């Protein structure tokens, strides 16, 4: 075998060694947190940073899992949404209003975890869950989305919202209104 033949053979062998991992499918989680005070379609925002204590609001968590290659078999990825105990009043799937989802309470961490099955795809549809919440006290709440072991933990995400005490009414504005 001449020198060029040895180089081609070496590159072919190297290529076959590297291609053994080319069948591996990589999964990536994509998450958005949206907030709304009335839950109407055009009022969702990613920029809400504060909610007054006692104000009912809606939290939508949009998730999807992309995969690096098409496959014949659907891969189900589990996603856990953990909500601190912020008085979650109702939980329903956006596509199926009124369906109650039961979460698993964690009394030690004072939280509730909901588990959802997401179907991964190269171009997956978004999966949206809406929570109705009412904060009971001033402070911060961290909502955590954790994907199962098929998805790198670097795709897990936390959304934080701040709860503030409502501003007391200014007595001078109350007198001017009467």
GROMACS .gro file of N, CA and C in nm:
model
  534
    1UNK      N    1   0.085  -0.117   0.000
    1UNK     CA    2   0.000   0.000   0.000
    1UNK      C    3   0.090   0.124   0.000
    2UNK      N    4   0.059   0.216  -0.092
    2UNK     CA    5   0.140   0.336  -0.100
    2UNK      C    6   0.101   0.435   0.010
    3UNK      N    7   0.174   0.545   0.015
    3UNK     CA    8   0.155   0.645   0.121
    3UNK      C    9   0.014   0.704   0.117
    4UNK      N   10  -0.036   0.736  -0.002
    4UNK     CA   11  -0.171   0.793  -0.014
    4UNK      C   12  -0.275   0.690   0.029
    5UNK      N   13  -0.257   0.567  -0.006
    5UNK     CA   14  -0.349   0.460   0.033
    5UNK      C   15  -0.355   0.446   0.184
    6UNK      N   16  -0.237   0.457   0.250
    6UNK     CA   17  -0.233   0.446   0.397
    6UNK      C   18  -0.307   0.563   0.462
    7UNK      N   19  -0.291   0.683   0.404
    7UNK     CA   20  -0.360   0.801   0.459
    7UNK      C   21  -0.511   0.786   0.442
    8UNK      N   22  -0.555   0.743   0.324
    8UNK     CA   23  -0.699   0.724   0.300
    8UNK      C   24  -0.753   0.616   0.394
    9UNK      N   25  -0.678   0.505   0.408
    9UNK     CA   26  -0.720   0.398   0.497
    9UNK      C   27  -0.730   0.450   0.641
   10UNK      N   28  -0.629   0.525   0.685
   10UNK     CA   29  -0.628   0.581   0.821
   10UNK      C   30  -0.746   0.675   0.844
   11UNK      N   31  -0.775   0.762   0.746
   11UNK     CA   32  -0.889   0.854   0.759
   11UNK      C   33  -1.021   0.778   0.760
   12UNK      N   34  -1.032   0.674   0.679
   12UNK     CA   35  -1.154   0.592   0.677
   12UNK      C   36  -1.175   0.526   0.812
   13UNK      N   37  -1.069   0.471   0.870
   13UNK     CA   38  -1.080   0.407   1.002
   13UNK      C   39  -1.116   0.510   1.108
   14UNK      N   40  -1.054   0.626   1.104
   14UNK     CA   41  -1.084   0.731   1.199
   14UNK      C   42  -1.229   0.775   1.185
   15UNK      N   43  -1.276   0.788   1.060
   15UNK     CA   44  -1.416   0.825   1.036
   15UNK      C   45  -1.511   0.721   1.089
   16UNK      N   46  -1.478   0.593   1.075
   16UNK     CA   47  -1.568   0.489   1.124
   16UNK      C   48  -1.568   0.486   1.276
   17UNK      N   49  -1.456   0.519   1.340
   17UNK     CA   50  -1.453   0.526   1.486
   17UNK      C   51  -1.538   0.642   1.536
   18UNK      N   52  -1.531   0.754   1.469
   18UNK     CA   53  -1.607   0.871   1.512
   18UNK      C   54  -1.755   0.856   1.481
   19UNK      N   55  -1.791   0.780   1.378
   19UNK     CA   56  -1.932   0.771   1.340
   19UNK      C   57  -2.011   0.683   1.434
   20UNK      N   58  -1.945   0.611   1.526
   20UNK     CA   59  -2.019   0.525   1.617
   20UNK      C   60  -2.112   0.608   1.706
   21UNK      N   61  -2.078   0.733   1.732
   21UNK     CA   62  -2.164   0.818   1.813
   21UNK      C   63  -2.261   0.900   1.730
   22UNK      N   64  -2.254   0.890   1.597
   22UNK     CA   65  -2.342   0.972   1.514
   22UNK      C   66  -2.487   0.925   1.522
   23UNK      N   67  -2.512   0.805   1.574
   23UNK     CA   68  -2.648   0.758   1.591
   23UNK      C   69  -2.711   0.805   1.721
   24UNK      N   70  -2.632   0.867   1.806
   24UNK     CA   71  -2.683   0.917   1.933
   24UNK      C   72  -2.773   1.036   1.907
   25UNK      N   73  -2.890   1.033   1.970
   25UNK     CA   74  -2.983   1.145   1.957
   25UNK      C   75  -2.967   1.235   2.079
   26UNK      N   76  -2.953   1.362   2.055
   26UNK     CA   77  -2.938   1.460   2.162
   26UNK      C   78  -3.073   1.529   2.182
   27UNK      N   79  -3.116   1.538   2.308
   27UNK     CA   80  -3.244   1.602   2.342
   27UNK      C   81  -3.216   1.734   2.414
   28UNK      N   82  -3.294   1.837   2.377
   28UNK     CA   83  -3.279   1.968   2.440
   28UNK      C   84  -3.416   2.018   2.484
   29UNK      N   85  -3.424   2.066   2.608
   29UNK     CA   86  -3.549   2.121   2.660
   29UNK      C   87  -3.555   2.271   2.636
   30UNK      N   88  -3.673   2.320   2.603
   30UNK     CA   89  -3.695   2.463   2.581
   30UNK      C   90  -3.814   2.504   2.665
   31UNK      N   91  -3.796   2.607   2.748
   31UNK     CA   92  -3.899   2.646   2.844
   31UNK      C   93  -3.920   2.797   2.840
   32UNK      N   94  -4.046   2.838   2.851
   32UNK     CA   95  -4.081   2.981   2.865
   32UNK      C   96  -4.179   2.994   2.980
   33UNK      N   97  -4.163   3.101   3.058
   33UNK     CA   98  -4.258   3.135   3.163
   33UNK      C   99  -4.333   3.260   3.118
   34UNK      N  100  -4.464   3.252   3.116
   34UNK     CA  101  -4.548   3.365   3.076
   34UNK      C  102  -4.645   3.396   3.189
   35UNK      N  103  -4.677   3.523   3.206
   35UNK     CA  104  -4.764   3.567   3.315
   35UNK      C  105  -4.878   3.650   3.259
   36UNK      N  106  -4.994   3.641   3.324
   36UNK     CA  107  -5.109   3.721   3.285
   36UNK      C  108  -5.196   3.744   3.408
   37UNK      N  109  -5.256   3.862   3.416
   37UNK     CA  110  -5.347   3.890   3.527
   37UNK      C  111  -5.489   3.844   3.498
   38UNK      N  112  -5.522   3.828   3.369
   38UNK     CA  113  -5.659   3.785   3.337
   38UNK      C  114  -5.666   3.657   3.254
   39UNK      N  115  -5.552   3.604   3.211
   39UNK     CA  116  -5.550   3.480   3.137
   39UNK      C  117  -5.598   3.490   2.993
   40UNK      N  118  -5.624   3.611   2.944
   40UNK     CA  119  -5.669   3.629   2.807
   40UNK      C  120  -5.553   3.610   2.710
   41UNK      N  121  -5.583   3.568   2.591
   41UNK     CA  122  -5.481   3.530   2.493
   41UNK      C  123  -5.378   3.640   2.466
   42UNK      N  124  -5.418   3.764   2.457
   42UNK     CA  125  -5.326   3.872   2.419
   42UNK      C  126  -5.258   3.941   2.537
   43UNK      N  127  -5.276   3.890   2.660
   43UNK     CA  128  -5.220   3.960   2.775
   43UNK      C  129  -5.104   3.886   2.840
   44UNK      N  130  -5.054   3.781   2.776
   44UNK     CA  131  -4.942   3.707   2.834
   44UNK      C  132  -4.811   3.782   2.814
   45UNK      N  133  -4.724   3.780   2.915
   45UNK     CA  134  -4.599   3.853   2.908
   45UNK      C  135  -4.488   3.774   2.978
   46UNK      N  136  -4.368   3.783   2.925
   46UNK     CA  137  -4.252   3.724   2.992
   46UNK      C  138  -4.187   3.825   3.085
   47UNK      N  139  -4.233   3.948   3.084
   47UNK     CA  140  -4.164   4.054   3.156
   47UNK      C  141  -4.226   4.089   3.291
   48UNK      N  142  -4.331   4.021   3.333
   48UNK     CA  143  -4.389   4.050   3.464
   48UNK      C  144  -4.284   4.016   3.569
   49UNK      N  145  -4.260   4.110   3.661
   49UNK     CA  146  -4.160   4.087   3.762
   49UNK      C  147  -4.217   4.090   3.902
   50UNK      N  148  -4.333   4.154   3.917
   50UNK     CA  149  -4.394   4.165   4.051
   50UNK      C  150  -4.544   4.144   4.042
   51UNK      N  151  -4.597   4.078   4.144
   51UNK     CA  152  -4.741   4.061   4.159
   51UNK      C  153  -4.775   4.100   4.302
   52UNK      N  154  -4.881   4.177   4.321
   52UNK     CA  155  -4.922   4.216   4.456
   52UNK      C  156  -4.982   4.097   4.529
   53UNK      N  157  -4.953   4.089   4.659
   53UNK     CA  158  -5.009   3.985   4.744
   53UNK      C  159  -5.160   3.992   4.735
   54UNK      N  160  -5.224   3.878   4.722
   54UNK     CA  161  -5.369   3.871   4.713
   54UNK      C  162  -5.423   3.883   4.572
   55UNK      N  163  -5.338   3.912   4.474
   55UNK     CA  164  -5.381   3.926   4.335
   55UNK      C  165  -5.372   3.792   4.264
   56UNK      N  166  -5.484   3.746   4.210
   56UNK     CA  167  -5.482   3.621   4.135
   56UNK      C  168  -5.418   3.647   3.999
   57UNK      N  169  -5.328   3.560   3.959
   57UNK     CA  170  -5.262   3.571   3.829
   57UNK      C  171  -5.249   3.433   3.769
   58UNK      N  172  -5.212   3.428   3.643
   58UNK     CA  173  -5.195   3.302   3.571
   58UNK      C  174  -5.050   3.288   3.529
   59UNK      N  175  -4.997   3.169   3.549
   59UNK     CA  176  -4.862   3.137   3.509
   59UNK      C  177  -4.871   3.027   3.404
   60UNK      N  178  -4.823   3.056   3.284
   60UNK     CA  179  -4.816   2.955   3.178
   60UNK      C  180  -4.672   2.909   3.166
   61UNK      N  181  -4.653   2.779   3.165
   61UNK     CA  182  -4.522   2.722   3.142
   61UNK      C  183  -4.529   2.650   3.008
   62UNK      N  184  -4.453   2.702   2.911
   62UNK     CA  185  -4.448   2.640   2.779
   62UNK      C  186  -4.320   2.558   2.770
   63UNK      N  187  -4.335   2.434   2.727
   63UNK     CA  188  -4.220   2.344   2.718
   63UNK      C  189  -4.225   2.271   2.584
   64UNK      N  190  -4.107   2.237   2.535
   64UNK     CA  191  -4.095   2.147   2.421
   64UNK      C  192  -3.956   2.085   2.428
   65UNK      N  193  -3.946   1.964   2.374
   65UNK     CA  194  -3.817   1.895   2.373
   65UNK      C  195  -3.782   1.864   2.229
   66UNK      N  196  -3.671   1.922   2.184
   66UNK     CA  197  -3.625   1.894   2.048
   66UNK      C  198  -3.524   1.780   2.053
   67UNK      N  199  -3.518   1.707   1.943
   67UNK     CA  200  -3.419   1.601   1.930
   67UNK      C  201  -3.339   1.625   1.804
   68UNK      N  202  -3.216   1.577   1.804
   68UNK     CA  203  -3.124   1.609   1.696
   68UNK      C  204  -3.152   1.534   1.566
   69UNK      N  205  -3.226   1.423   1.571
   69UNK     CA  206  -3.254   1.344   1.451
   69UNK      C  207  -3.395   1.290   1.454
   70UNK      N  208  -3.450   1.267   1.334
   70UNK     CA  209  -3.580   1.201   1.322
   70UNK      C  210  -3.565   1.054   1.360
   71UNK      N  211  -3.665   0.999   1.424
   71UNK     CA  212  -3.670   0.856   1.454
   71UNK      C  213  -3.810   0.806   1.422
   72UNK      N  214  -3.822   0.676   1.408
   72UNK     CA  215  -3.954   0.617   1.384
   72UNK      C  216  -4.034   0.606   1.513
   73UNK      N  217  -3.965   0.598   1.625
   73UNK     CA  218  -4.031   0.585   1.754
   73UNK      C  219  -4.035   0.720   1.825
   74UNK      N  220  -4.152   0.751   1.881
   74UNK     CA  221  -4.162   0.874   1.960
   74UNK      C  222  -4.092   0.852   2.093
   75UNK      N  223  -4.020   0.951   2.138
   75UNK     CA  224  -3.954   0.944   2.268
   75UNK      C  225  -4.035   1.032   2.364
   76UNK      N  226  -4.080   0.971   2.474
   76UNK     CA  227  -4.153   1.046   2.576
   76UNK      C  228  -4.052   1.094   2.680
   77UNK      N  229  -4.051   1.224   2.700
   77UNK     CA  230  -3.963   1.287   2.799
   77UNK      C  231  -4.050   1.337   2.913
   78UNK      N  232  -4.011   1.307   3.034
   78UNK     CA  233  -4.085   1.356   3.151
   78UNK      C  234  -4.029   1.492   3.191
   79UNK      N  235  -4.119   1.581   3.227
   79UNK     CA  236  -4.080   1.713   3.276
   79UNK      C  237  -4.155   1.737   3.407
   80UNK      N  238  -4.081   1.775   3.510
   80UNK     CA  239  -4.140   1.807   3.639
   80UNK      C  240  -4.143   1.958   3.655
   81UNK      N  241  -4.258   2.009   3.693
   81UNK     CA  242  -4.271   2.151   3.728
   81UNK      C  243  -4.295   2.156   3.878
   82UNK      N  244  -4.204   2.220   3.950
   82UNK     CA  245  -4.217   2.233   4.094
   82UNK      C  246  -4.251   2.377   4.127
   83UNK      N  247  -4.363   2.391   4.198
   83UNK     CA  248  -4.412   2.524   4.236
   83UNK      C  249  -4.407   2.534   4.388
   84UNK      N  250  -4.342   2.641   4.437
   84UNK     CA  251  -4.344   2.658   4.583
   84UNK      C  252  -4.488   2.682   4.627
   85UNK      N  253  -4.516   2.657   4.749
   85UNK     CA  254  -4.652   2.669   4.799
   85UNK      C  255  -4.695   2.816   4.796
   86UNK      N  256  -4.746   2.859   4.679
   86UNK     CA  257  -4.793   2.997   4.663
   86UNK      C  258  -4.944   2.997   4.644
   87UNK      N  259  -5.011   2.902   4.705
   87UNK     CA  260  -5.156   2.890   4.695
   87UNK      C  261  -5.200   2.870   4.551
   88UNK      N  262  -5.156   2.762   4.492
   88UNK     CA  263  -5.201   2.727   4.358
   88UNK      C  264  -5.347   2.685   4.372
   89UNK      N  265  -5.437   2.762   4.312
   89UNK     CA  266  -5.579   2.737   4.328
   89UNK      C  267  -5.633   2.634   4.230
   90UNK      N  268  -5.578   2.634   4.110
   90UNK     CA  269  -5.627   2.544   4.006
   90UNK      C  270  -5.515   2.520   3.908
   91UNK      N  271  -5.519   2.405   3.846
   91UNK     CA  272  -5.417   2.371   3.748
   91UNK      C  273  -5.486   2.299   3.635
   92UNK      N  274  -5.469   2.347   3.514
   92UNK     CA  275  -5.534   2.281   3.401
   92UNK      C  276  -5.448   2.292   3.277
   93UNK      N  277  -5.465   2.196   3.187
   93UNK     CA  278  -5.396   2.202   3.060
   93UNK      C  279  -5.465   2.305   2.972
   94UNK      N  280  -5.388   2.389   2.906
   94UNK     CA  281  -5.445   2.492   2.821
   94UNK      C  282  -5.530   2.433   2.709
   95UNK      N  283  -5.490   2.318   2.655
   95UNK     CA  284  -5.565   2.257   2.546
   95UNK      C  285  -5.688   2.182   2.594
   96UNK      N  286  -5.696   2.154   2.723
   96UNK     CA  287  -5.809   2.081   2.780
   96UNK      C  288  -5.856   2.150   2.907
   97UNK      N  289  -5.917   2.269   2.895
   97UNK     CA  290  -5.959   2.342   3.015
   97UNK      C  291  -6.048   2.255   3.102
   98UNK      N  292  -6.030   2.271   3.232
   98UNK     CA  293  -6.112   2.199   3.327
   98UNK      C  294  -6.057   2.065   3.370
   99UNK      N  295  -5.951   2.016   3.304
   99UNK     CA  296  -5.893   1.889   3.345
   99UNK      C  297  -5.805   1.916   3.466
  100UNK      N  298  -5.834   1.849   3.577
  100UNK     CA  299  -5.757   1.871   3.698
  100UNK      C  300  -5.633   1.783   3.695
  101UNK      N  301  -5.521   1.840   3.729
  101UNK     CA  302  -5.394   1.768   3.736
  101UNK      C  303  -5.355   1.764   3.883
  102UNK      N  304  -5.327   1.646   3.931
  102UNK     CA  305  -5.289   1.636   4.072
  102UNK      C  306  -5.139   1.641   4.085
  103UNK      N  307  -5.092   1.726   4.170
  103UNK     CA  308  -4.949   1.735   4.196
  103UNK      C  309  -4.912   1.654   4.318
  104UNK      N  310  -4.784   1.628   4.332
  104UNK     CA  311  -4.732   1.557   4.449
  104UNK      C  312  -4.677   1.659   4.548
  105UNK      N  313  -4.742   1.674   4.664
  105UNK     CA  314  -4.692   1.769   4.764
  105UNK      C  315  -4.563   1.718   4.828
  106UNK      N  316  -4.474   1.810   4.855
  106UNK     CA  317  -4.351   1.781   4.928
  106UNK      C  318  -4.353   1.869   5.052
  107UNK      N  319  -4.395   1.809   5.164
  107UNK     CA  320  -4.410   1.888   5.287
  107UNK      C  321  -4.277   1.936   5.341
  108UNK      N  322  -4.170   1.861   5.315
  108UNK     CA  323  -4.038   1.901   5.363
  108UNK      C  324  -3.992   2.030   5.297
  109UNK      N  325  -4.015   2.043   5.165
  109UNK     CA  326  -3.972   2.161   5.091
  109UNK      C  327  -4.086   2.260   5.066
  110UNK      N  328  -4.205   2.230   5.120
  110UNK     CA  329  -4.322   2.317   5.106
  110UNK      C  330  -4.348   2.352   4.959
  111UNK      N  331  -4.359   2.246   4.876
  111UNK     CA  332  -4.380   2.266   4.734
  111UNK      C  333  -4.472   2.158   4.678
  112UNK      N  334  -4.512   2.177   4.554
  112UNK     CA  335  -4.594   2.080   4.482
  112UNK      C  336  -4.526   2.056   4.348
  113UNK      N  337  -4.512   1.929   4.310
  113UNK     CA  338  -4.449   1.894   4.182
  113UNK      C  339  -4.551   1.825   4.093
  114UNK      N  340  -4.560   1.875   3.970
  114UNK     CA  341  -4.646   1.818   3.867
  114UNK      C  342  -4.557   1.755   3.762
  115UNK      N  343  -4.591   1.633   3.716
  115UNK     CA  344  -4.512   1.564   3.615
  115UNK      C  345  -4.593   1.554   3.486
  116UNK      N  346  -4.528   1.588   3.375
  116UNK     CA  347  -4.592   1.587   3.244
  116UNK      C  348  -4.508   1.505   3.147
  117UNK      N  349  -4.573   1.440   3.053
  117UNK     CA  350  -4.505   1.367   2.946
  117UNK      C  351  -4.503   1.454   2.822
  118UNK      N  352  -4.384   1.477   2.767
  118UNK     CA  353  -4.368   1.554   2.645
  118UNK      C  354  -4.317   1.462   2.536
  119UNK      N  355  -4.367   1.478   2.417
  119UNK     CA  356  -4.319   1.399   2.304
  119UNK      C  357  -4.211   1.481   2.235
  120UNK      N  358  -4.092   1.422   2.224
  120UNK     CA  359  -3.983   1.494   2.159
  120UNK      C  360  -3.992   1.475   2.008
  121UNK      N  361  -3.937   1.571   1.935
  121UNK     CA  362  -3.934   1.566   1.789
  121UNK      C  363  -3.830   1.665   1.740
  122UNK      N  364  -3.798   1.656   1.612
  122UNK     CA  365  -3.705   1.753   1.553
  122UNK      C  366  -3.770   1.892   1.556
  123UNK      N  367  -3.900   1.899   1.527
  123UNK     CA  368  -3.976   2.024   1.534
  123UNK      C  369  -4.103   1.999   1.616
  124UNK      N  370  -4.090   1.992   1.749
  124UNK     CA  371  -4.206   1.956   1.831
  124UNK      C  372  -4.304   2.071   1.849
  125UNK      N  373  -4.428   2.035   1.877
  125UNK     CA  374  -4.528   2.133   1.916
  125UNK      C  375  -4.498   2.175   2.060
  126UNK      N  376  -4.534   2.298   2.095
  126UNK     CA  377  -4.514   2.340   2.234
  126UNK      C  378  -4.623   2.275   2.320
  127UNK      N  379  -4.589   2.249   2.442
  127UNK     CA  380  -4.679   2.192   2.540
  127UNK      C  381  -4.697   2.301   2.645
  128UNK      N  382  -4.820   2.339   2.673
  128UNK     CA  383  -4.844   2.452   2.763
  128UNK      C  384  -4.931   2.409   2.879
  129UNK      N  385  -4.888   2.446   2.999
  129UNK     CA  386  -4.963   2.421   3.120
  129UNK      C  387  -4.989   2.556   3.186
  130UNK      N  388  -5.112   2.577   3.232
  130UNK     CA  389  -5.147   2.705   3.295
  130UNK      C  390  -5.183   2.680   3.441
  131UNK      N  391  -5.123   2.758   3.529
  131UNK     CA  392  -5.153   2.752   3.671
  131UNK      C  393  -5.222   2.883   3.711
  132UNK      N  394  -5.321   2.873   3.796
  132UNK     CA  395  -5.384   2.991   3.855
  132UNK      C  396  -5.328   3.003   3.996
  133UNK      N  397  -5.270   3.117   4.029
  133UNK     CA  398  -5.200   3.133   4.156
  133UNK      C  399  -5.245   3.259   4.228
  134UNK      N  400  -5.240   3.253   4.360
  134UNK     CA  401  -5.262   3.372   4.442
  134UNK      C  402  -5.154   3.374   4.549
  135UNK      N  403  -5.064   3.475   4.547
  135UNK     CA  404  -4.960   3.482   4.650
  135UNK      C  405  -5.020   3.523   4.784
  136UNK      N  406  -4.970   3.460   4.891
  136UNK     CA  407  -5.021   3.487   5.025
  136UNK      C  408  -4.936   3.585   5.104
  137UNK      N  409  -4.808   3.602   5.068
  137UNK     CA  410  -4.719   3.688   5.144
  137UNK      C  411  -4.613   3.746   5.052
  138UNK      N  412  -4.555   3.857   5.095
  138UNK     CA  413  -4.446   3.918   5.017
  138UNK      C  414  -4.325   3.826   5.017
  139UNK      N  415  -4.252   3.826   4.907
  139UNK     CA  416  -4.133   3.743   4.895
  139UNK      C  417  -4.110   3.705   4.750
  140UNK      N  418  -4.030   3.603   4.730
  140UNK     CA  419  -3.999   3.553   4.595
  140UNK      C  420  -4.043   3.408   4.585
  141UNK      N  421  -4.081   3.369   4.464
  141UNK     CA  422  -4.114   3.229   4.438
  141UNK      C  423  -4.036   3.183   4.317
  142UNK      N  424  -3.976   3.067   4.329
  142UNK     CA  425  -3.900   3.007   4.219
  142UNK      C  426  -3.977   2.886   4.167
  143UNK      N  427  -4.016   2.892   4.041
  143UNK     CA  428  -4.081   2.779   3.974
  143UNK      C  429  -3.972   2.707   3.897
  144UNK      N  430  -3.959   2.577   3.921
  144UNK     CA  431  -3.850   2.499   3.865
  144UNK      C  432  -3.903   2.397   3.764
  145UNK      N  433  -3.841   2.393   3.646
  145UNK     CA  434  -3.873   2.293   3.544
  145UNK      C  435  -3.750   2.205   3.528
  146UNK      N  436  -3.769   2.075   3.552
  146UNK     CA  437  -3.660   1.978   3.542
  146UNK      C  438  -3.702   1.868   3.445
  147UNK      N  439  -3.619   1.847   3.344
  147UNK     CA  440  -3.643   1.741   3.246
  147UNK      C  441  -3.576   1.613   3.293
  148UNK      N  442  -3.624   1.498   3.245
  148UNK     CA  443  -3.566   1.370   3.288
  148UNK      C  444  -3.423   1.352   3.237
  149UNK      N  445  -3.362   1.239   3.267
  149UNK     CA  446  -3.220   1.216   3.237
  149UNK      C  447  -3.187   1.209   3.089
  150UNK      N  448  -3.286   1.205   3.000
  150UNK     CA  449  -3.259   1.208   2.856
  150UNK      C  450  -3.211   1.345   2.812
  151UNK      N  451  -3.245   1.447   2.889
  151UNK     CA  452  -3.212   1.586   2.856
  151UNK      C  453  -3.106   1.633   2.955
  152UNK      N  454  -3.002   1.696   2.906
  152UNK     CA  455  -2.896   1.747   2.993
  152UNK      C  456  -2.954   1.843   3.096
  153UNK      N  457  -2.903   1.834   3.218
  153UNK     CA  458  -2.955   1.922   3.324
  153UNK      C  459  -2.930   2.069   3.295
  154UNK      N  460  -2.845   2.100   3.199
  154UNK     CA  461  -2.822   2.240   3.162
  154UNK      C  462  -2.948   2.302   3.101
  155UNK      N  463  -3.045   2.219   3.060
  155UNK     CA  464  -3.170   2.269   3.004
  155UNK      C  465  -3.277   2.289   3.111
  156UNK      N  466  -3.252   2.246   3.236
  156UNK     CA  467  -3.345   2.273   3.345
  156UNK      C  468  -3.345   2.423   3.371
  157UNK      N  469  -3.457   2.476   3.413
  157UNK     CA  470  -3.467   2.621   3.424
  157UNK      C  471  -3.553   2.661   3.544
  158UNK      N  472  -3.524   2.779   3.598
  158UNK     CA  473  -3.600   2.834   3.709
  158UNK      C  474  -3.657   2.971   3.669
  159UNK      N  475  -3.784   2.990   3.696
  159UNK     CA  476  -3.847   3.121   3.675
  159UNK      C  477  -3.880   3.181   3.810
  160UNK      N  478  -3.843   3.305   3.831
  160UNK     CA  479  -3.864   3.370   3.961
  160UNK      C  480  -3.960   3.486   3.945
  161UNK      N  481  -4.052   3.496   4.039
  161UNK     CA  482  -4.143   3.610   4.041
  161UNK      C  483  -4.146   3.665   4.184
  162UNK      N  484  -4.159   3.795   4.193
  162UNK     CA  485  -4.156   3.862   4.323
  162UNK      C  486  -4.299   3.900   4.362
  163UNK      N  487  -4.333   3.873   4.487
  163UNK     CA  488  -4.463   3.912   4.542
  163UNK      C  489  -4.442   4.030   4.636
  164UNK      N  490  -4.519   4.136   4.616
  164UNK     CA  491  -4.503   4.257   4.696
  164UNK      C  492  -4.634   4.289   4.766
  165UNK      N  493  -4.622   4.360   4.877
  165UNK     CA  494  -4.742   4.405   4.948
  165UNK      C  495  -4.809   4.512   4.864
  166UNK      N  496  -4.942   4.508   4.855
  166UNK     CA  497  -5.011   4.611   4.776
  166UNK      C  498  -4.988   4.748   4.837
  167UNK      N  499  -4.975   4.846   4.750
  167UNK     CA  500  -4.956   4.982   4.799
  167UNK      C  501  -5.085   5.029   4.864
  168UNK      N  502  -5.071   5.094   4.979
  168UNK     CA  503  -5.191   5.145   5.045
  168UNK      C  504  -5.241   5.267   4.969
  169UNK      N  505  -5.370   5.286   4.973
  169UNK     CA  506  -5.430   5.396   4.898
  169UNK      C  507  -5.386   5.529   4.957
  170UNK      N  508  -5.351   5.622   4.871
  170UNK     CA  509  -5.311   5.757   4.911
  170UNK      C  510  -5.436   5.833   4.954
  171UNK      N  511  -5.442   5.879   5.082
  171UNK     CA  512  -5.561   5.949   5.131
  171UNK      C  513  -5.597   6.073   5.051
  172UNK      N  514  -5.497   6.143   4.996
  172UNK     CA  515  -5.526   6.265   4.919
  172UNK      C  516  -5.599   6.230   4.788
  173UNK      N  517  -5.566   6.114   4.725
  173UNK     CA  518  -5.634   6.077   4.603
  173UNK      C  519  -5.775   6.030   4.632
  174UNK      N  520  -5.800   5.973   4.748
  174UNK     CA  521  -5.934   5.928   4.785
  174UNK      C  522  -6.026   6.049   4.804
  175UNK      N  523  -5.972   6.158   4.862
  175UNK     CA  524  -6.054   6.278   4.884
  175UNK      C  525  -6.084   6.348   4.752
  176UNK      N  526  -5.992   6.346   4.658
  176UNK     CA  527  -6.014   6.416   4.533
  176UNK      C  528  -6.113   6.342   4.445
  177UNK      N  529  -6.132   6.212   4.468
  177UNK     CA  530  -6.225   6.133   4.388
  177UNK      C  531  -6.369   6.156   4.431
  178UNK      N  532  -6.392   6.204   4.554
  178UNK     CA  533  -6.530   6.220   4.600
  178UNK      C  534  -6.589   6.353   4.567
   0.00000   0.00000   0.00000
